[in-house]
């Protein structure tokens, strides 16, 4: 009997030790996974650095070459740039890239969206004799390019599944026999990997010395480490093998060192000359809005945002989670008077072309979907978060490709994270990538631009007040959520012991019930539903919790379970902080819409001022000088000193525009250094009437 008790006691002890050990193993496995990841990155970086060193050793001309020097084609290139493309000067790296291509080198170009990659292969295509082959992943992108080139009078065609027989015949003749006028031929990667007929025509073209250049656009699609892997891109290596003497240019807006390494290897261009430009898009204003859990409210907010900020039919794109959602949101926006068209790559050709044309010609304001190429897109709205920072960078980067100020707005709610995670968890690094962008969205303090620099491993540059967090006037506070975390973890622990699971939203409900029962005697603050969601996602990002997936016949469900670091969180050893806005976004927006169309004199003057400053600063976004919310705030609080102003609009803007703003404030409110003047004071008193301060005072 006693023996049995002893055994049972020891059994319990062993079991609890085993549990502890299993947790440690889990943590170690997670660490191992991270280290493997880092190991792969470092290996890739080492390899790239070796490759470029080998390349420069074996071909010293590459290292010695000055790509910005003088070349025999200079005057012809300048003439084509100006007279054909209508471009008055090169942007950063364009000339060097064109020169290296013209010298017959293979080239790898990493240049931000809208940086001007197309010119880098289109100009050499025009200058060199023969036909340039361009591989591009999306029909819509190809259509845009071909349309654009046609407008410039450059003979360009595309050969895709939608090309009619007659044009196909024309293209094949041009390739095979050099008949007809063809300078640039666009194809999708499937043509290279799947059409033997096409490849044999291309071979003939090359054999006759008429294949002048091969360009691989959106080259990141080659790499499964990239955000947009396309299996057919993997087969493009064949091009360099079959046409070794033809220069190849691979272009992308984003490539981590790992992806660069992959590209060089897969495309067989180890000696390529590499040009890397900054990822910074200084003309884009980035912001994240809190997204309501009520679908209709979100649509109202988007509709308000568009009609208020872009009343003159300026073009924009809205990205949604799924095609179905695109269709729905487009319909609802139309119902609210916004001319919105729904557009995606799989639509039937005629319908797609119609939509595309309407939008390109600015007959409709908003387009939905992907891969649309219009330089004067003034805003890109994300109805829900993208699946990675790279994807977001690329999609939001469709705004302002003409270099003019534009805006990128993402509507975020934590509940959208599991929607995405159940789609991406099976992808290579899918969850890790998603959590990176979730971190971007959850942050209320960090510079949005800084997040891009960090993600792409680039030195930080000035944001210049071009993101919400850098210019925010919303007061933030840190809530101590250590106790809430304990409750969440113990809740999940109990559930897991009973073999139960909960989705994020179910967990929020369970949390609320448990919170009520816990008596609230604790000093911890009561969290709003949105804050609980935010906390749970933060705990997932901090690995206190994690997501687990279960497949059913129709769908994949994401559940929240204990993560590797749940124990210290349960013991309260690691304080958890949640950043919260004292004034919620919502009330700010309500404030804004209440003031809409009722601009006071002061607001009108501040609006003028922001336009003057923006044009004085080379056309930066007026919104970036002072947002409409900030104008309302100034109107309300009428600051008359720099110190007061700084409290309302932050340091960066005050340093830059403070004296101008204060001047307007003084002129309108009659306040200022010399406000001892009775008449001015009287004017100020009048100005204050609308905030009813007189009544309060009296
Ligand atoms: N040197 C230049 N001066 C003025 N405008 C330019 C110059 N080079 C390109 N552009 C314009 O910039 C816009 C974007 O160019 P392009 O489409 O080549 O960008 P991209 O780098 O391919 O971007 P993405 O990654 O989005 O495809 C186009 O409207 C183009 O005409
Ligand atoms: Mg491009």
mmCIF file of C-alpha atoms and ligand atoms in Angstrom, residues 81 87-91 94 111-119 141 145 217-218 252-253 373 375 394 397-398 401-403, ligand 1:
data_model
loop_
_atom_site.group_PDB
_atom_site.id
_atom_site.type_symbol
_atom_site.label_atom_id
_atom_site.label_comp_id
_atom_site.label_asym_id
_atom_site.label_seq_id
_atom_site.Cartn_x
_atom_site.Cartn_y
_atom_site.Cartn_z
ATOM 1 C CA UNK A 81 15.678 58.992 -73.639
ATOM 2 C CA UNK A 87 12.363 61.686 -70.001
ATOM 3 C CA UNK A 88 14.471 64.744 -69.300
ATOM 4 C CA UNK A 89 17.075 63.177 -67.026
ATOM 5 C CA UNK A 90 18.028 59.807 -65.612
ATOM 6 C CA UNK A 91 17.133 58.807 -62.141
ATOM 7 C CA UNK A 94 19.456 54.178 -64.569
ATOM 8 C CA UNK A 111 15.312 49.246 -57.360
ATOM 9 C CA UNK A 112 12.274 50.441 -55.441
ATOM 10 C CA UNK A 113 8.801 50.298 -56.983
ATOM 11 C CA UNK A 114 8.398 53.223 -59.316
ATOM 12 C CA UNK A 115 12.154 53.757 -59.406
ATOM 13 C CA UNK A 116 12.164 53.374 -63.168
ATOM 14 C CA UNK A 117 13.272 49.832 -63.856
ATOM 15 C CA UNK A 118 11.421 49.542 -67.154
ATOM 16 C CA UNK A 119 13.526 52.221 -68.817
ATOM 17 C CA UNK A 141 1.463 44.282 -66.085
ATOM 18 C CA UNK A 145 3.761 47.964 -70.652
ATOM 19 C CA UNK A 217 10.993 41.578 -64.694
ATOM 20 C CA UNK A 218 9.756 41.013 -61.136
ATOM 21 C CA UNK A 252 13.015 43.473 -58.908
ATOM 22 C CA UNK A 253 11.875 45.998 -56.343
ATOM 23 C CA UNK A 373 0.599 49.777 -63.287
ATOM 24 C CA UNK A 375 2.035 56.137 -62.450
ATOM 25 C CA UNK A 394 5.170 46.006 -53.333
ATOM 26 C CA UNK A 397 4.359 50.820 -53.731
ATOM 27 C CA UNK A 398 1.910 51.018 -56.626
ATOM 28 C CA UNK A 401 5.163 55.799 -59.000
ATOM 29 C CA UNK A 402 5.411 59.168 -60.735
ATOM 30 C CA UNK A 403 7.272 60.433 -57.690
HETATM 31 N N1 LIG B 1 14.287 59.193 -65.295
HETATM 32 C C1 LIG B 1 13.002 59.333 -65.137
HETATM 33 N N2 LIG B 1 12.450 60.558 -65.007
HETATM 34 C C2 LIG B 1 11.120 60.715 -64.841
HETATM 35 N N3 LIG B 1 10.243 59.700 -64.804
HETATM 36 C C3 LIG B 1 10.726 58.463 -64.933
HETATM 37 C C4 LIG B 1 12.115 58.209 -65.103
HETATM 38 N N4 LIG B 1 12.281 56.871 -65.189
HETATM 39 C C5 LIG B 1 11.063 56.320 -65.076
HETATM 40 N N5 LIG B 1 10.130 57.268 -64.925
HETATM 41 C C6 LIG B 1 8.687 57.088 -64.719
HETATM 42 O O1 LIG B 1 8.479 56.509 -63.440
HETATM 43 C C7 LIG B 1 7.334 55.670 -63.462
HETATM 44 C C8 LIG B 1 7.689 54.306 -62.902
HETATM 45 O O2 LIG B 1 8.594 53.656 -63.741
HETATM 46 P P1 LIG B 1 8.626 52.060 -63.909
HETATM 47 O O3 LIG B 1 7.309 51.542 -64.309
HETATM 48 O O4 LIG B 1 9.761 51.717 -64.759
HETATM 49 O O5 LIG B 1 8.905 51.645 -62.399
HETATM 50 P P2 LIG B 1 9.420 50.253 -61.837
HETATM 51 O O6 LIG B 1 10.742 50.494 -61.199
HETATM 52 O O7 LIG B 1 9.347 49.205 -62.878
HETATM 53 O O8 LIG B 1 8.367 50.020 -60.692
HETATM 54 P P3 LIG B 1 7.592 48.663 -60.260
HETATM 55 O O9 LIG B 1 8.493 47.945 -59.290
HETATM 56 O O10 LIG B 1 6.398 49.190 -59.548
HETATM 57 O O11 LIG B 1 7.291 47.883 -61.467
HETATM 58 C C9 LIG B 1 6.872 55.625 -64.898
HETATM 59 O O12 LIG B 1 5.809 56.507 -65.029
HETATM 60 C C10 LIG B 1 8.065 56.094 -65.660
HETATM 61 O O13 LIG B 1 7.705 56.727 -66.848
#
